[in-house]
Amino acid sequence: MIDEALTHLVKGIVDHPDDVSVSERATKFGKSLEVAVHPEDFGRVIGTNGRTATSIRAVVHALNGGRKIRIDFLDANGN
């Protein structure tokens, strides 16, 4: 559910929504989500001074019941 909501949020702000993918992995510190976007959309997802990324993290944090969840943003090349 959280990954679907995150996918929907990110697809709404990028120019290449078909290139958005969210993958989940478990770490020893808890759940982690990796968001891959088209390289041209990377700056749009991060935003000025990271404000968009921070806002996305805040929304996902609220949807996750206030529990922390790590979200990493990558371009489609894995960087």
C-alpha atoms as a PDB file:
ATOM      1  CA  MET A   1       0.000   0.000   0.000  1.00  0.00           C
ATOM      2  CA  ILE A   2       2.741   2.489   0.926  1.00  0.00           C
ATOM      3  CA  ASP A   3       4.712   1.700  -2.219  1.00  0.00           C
ATOM      4  CA  GLU A   4       1.596   2.156  -4.363  1.00  0.00           C
ATOM      5  CA  ALA A   5       0.889   5.550  -2.791  1.00  0.00           C
ATOM      6  CA  LEU A   6       4.514   6.593  -3.287  1.00  0.00           C
ATOM      7  CA  THR A   7       4.388   5.498  -6.924  1.00  0.00           C
ATOM      8  CA  HIS A   8       1.214   7.528  -7.460  1.00  0.00           C
ATOM      9  CA  LEU A   9       2.741  10.631  -5.826  1.00  0.00           C
ATOM     10  CA  VAL A  10       5.922  10.510  -7.866  1.00  0.00           C
ATOM     11  CA  LYS A  11       4.159   9.750 -11.163  1.00  0.00           C
ATOM     12  CA  GLY A  12       2.112  12.902 -10.636  1.00  0.00           C
ATOM     13  CA  ILE A  13       5.140  15.204 -10.666  1.00  0.00           C
ATOM     14  CA  VAL A  14       7.401  13.723 -13.348  1.00  0.00           C
ATOM     15  CA  ASP A  15       7.420  14.086 -17.135  1.00  0.00           C
ATOM     16  CA  HIS A  16       8.113  10.367 -17.707  1.00  0.00           C
ATOM     17  CA  PRO A  17       5.637   8.528 -15.434  1.00  0.00           C
ATOM     18  CA  ASP A  18       6.181   5.198 -17.203  1.00  0.00           C
ATOM     19  CA  ASP A  19       9.803   5.186 -15.991  1.00  0.00           C
ATOM     20  CA  VAL A  20       8.876   5.413 -12.291  1.00  0.00           C
ATOM     21  CA  SER A  21       9.431   2.276 -10.251  1.00  0.00           C
ATOM     22  CA  VAL A  22       9.390   1.679  -6.514  1.00  0.00           C
ATOM     23  CA  SER A  23      11.090  -1.309  -4.961  1.00  0.00           C
ATOM     24  CA  GLU A  24      11.020  -2.375  -1.345  1.00  0.00           C
ATOM     25  CA  ARG A  25      13.813  -4.011   0.563  1.00  0.00           C
ATOM     26  CA  ALA A  26      14.272  -4.982   4.157  1.00  0.00           C
ATOM     27  CA  THR A  27      17.338  -3.799   6.017  1.00  0.00           C
ATOM     28  CA  LYS A  28      18.475  -4.427   9.538  1.00  0.00           C
ATOM     29  CA  PHE A  29      17.125  -0.982  10.396  1.00  0.00           C
ATOM     30  CA  GLY A  30      13.678  -1.604   8.902  1.00  0.00           C
ATOM     31  CA  LYS A  31      11.889  -1.141   5.619  1.00  0.00           C
ATOM     32  CA  SER A  32      13.488   0.852   2.806  1.00  0.00           C
ATOM     33  CA  LEU A  33      11.919   2.046  -0.443  1.00  0.00           C
ATOM     34  CA  GLU A  34      13.926   2.900  -3.543  1.00  0.00           C
ATOM     35  CA  VAL A  35      12.324   5.175  -6.118  1.00  0.00           C
ATOM     36  CA  ALA A  36      13.837   5.089  -9.603  1.00  0.00           C
ATOM     37  CA  VAL A  37      12.910   7.831 -12.078  1.00  0.00           C
ATOM     38  CA  HIS A  38      14.003   8.894 -15.544  1.00  0.00           C
ATOM     39  CA  PRO A  39      17.311  10.854 -15.344  1.00  0.00           C
ATOM     40  CA  GLU A  40      15.590  14.000 -16.676  1.00  0.00           C
ATOM     41  CA  ASP A  41      13.043  13.843 -13.822  1.00  0.00           C
ATOM     42  CA  PHE A  42      15.545  13.385 -11.007  1.00  0.00           C
ATOM     43  CA  GLY A  43      15.845  17.110 -10.251  1.00  0.00           C
ATOM     44  CA  ARG A  44      12.075  17.497 -10.296  1.00  0.00           C
ATOM     45  CA  VAL A  45      11.638  14.743  -7.684  1.00  0.00           C
ATOM     46  CA  ILE A  46      14.354  16.148  -5.419  1.00  0.00           C
ATOM     47  CA  GLY A  47      13.269  19.776  -5.828  1.00  0.00           C
ATOM     48  CA  THR A  48      14.966  22.973  -4.756  1.00  0.00           C
ATOM     49  CA  ASN A  49      17.103  22.312  -1.696  1.00  0.00           C
ATOM     50  CA  GLY A  50      15.432  18.898  -1.391  1.00  0.00           C
ATOM     51  CA  ARG A  51      12.044  20.347  -0.522  1.00  0.00           C
ATOM     52  CA  THR A  52      10.026  18.081  -2.812  1.00  0.00           C
ATOM     53  CA  ALA A  53      11.807  14.954  -1.551  1.00  0.00           C
ATOM     54  CA  THR A  54      11.245  16.073   2.034  1.00  0.00           C
ATOM     55  CA  SER A  55       7.553  16.630   1.334  1.00  0.00           C
ATOM     56  CA  ILE A  56       7.185  13.215  -0.282  1.00  0.00           C
ATOM     57  CA  ARG A  57       8.892  11.624   2.732  1.00  0.00           C
ATOM     58  CA  ALA A  58       6.528  13.474   5.094  1.00  0.00           C
ATOM     59  CA  VAL A  59       3.441  12.223   3.255  1.00  0.00           C
ATOM     60  CA  VAL A  60       4.713   8.632   3.210  1.00  0.00           C
ATOM     61  CA  HIS A  61       5.649   8.899   6.897  1.00  0.00           C
ATOM     62  CA  ALA A  62       2.060   9.954   7.679  1.00  0.00           C
ATOM     63  CA  LEU A  63       0.606   7.159   5.541  1.00  0.00           C
ATOM     64  CA  ASN A  64       2.845   4.679   7.356  1.00  0.00           C
ATOM     65  CA  GLY A  65       1.181   5.472  10.675  1.00  0.00           C
ATOM     66  CA  GLY A  66       3.946   7.769  11.873  1.00  0.00           C
ATOM     67  CA  ARG A  67       6.568   5.022  11.666  1.00  0.00           C
ATOM     68  CA  LYS A  68       9.833   5.964   9.993  1.00  0.00           C
ATOM     69  CA  ILE A  69      10.562   4.551   6.571  1.00  0.00           C
ATOM     70  CA  ARG A  70      13.653   5.233   4.498  1.00  0.00           C
ATOM     71  CA  ILE A  71      13.114   6.484   0.941  1.00  0.00           C
ATOM     72  CA  ASP A  72      15.996   6.720  -1.519  1.00  0.00           C
ATOM     73  CA  PHE A  73      15.618   8.459  -4.878  1.00  0.00           C
ATOM     74  CA  LEU A  74      17.623   7.118  -7.832  1.00  0.00           C
ATOM     75  CA  ASP A  75      17.725   7.918 -11.500  1.00  0.00           C
ATOM     76  CA  ALA A  76      16.980   5.068 -13.887  1.00  0.00           C
ATOM     77  CA  ASN A  77      20.729   4.462 -14.237  1.00  0.00           C
ATOM     78  CA  GLY A  78      20.896   3.503 -10.551  1.00  0.00           C
ATOM     79  CA  ASN A  79      22.736   6.656  -9.395  1.00  0.00           C
END
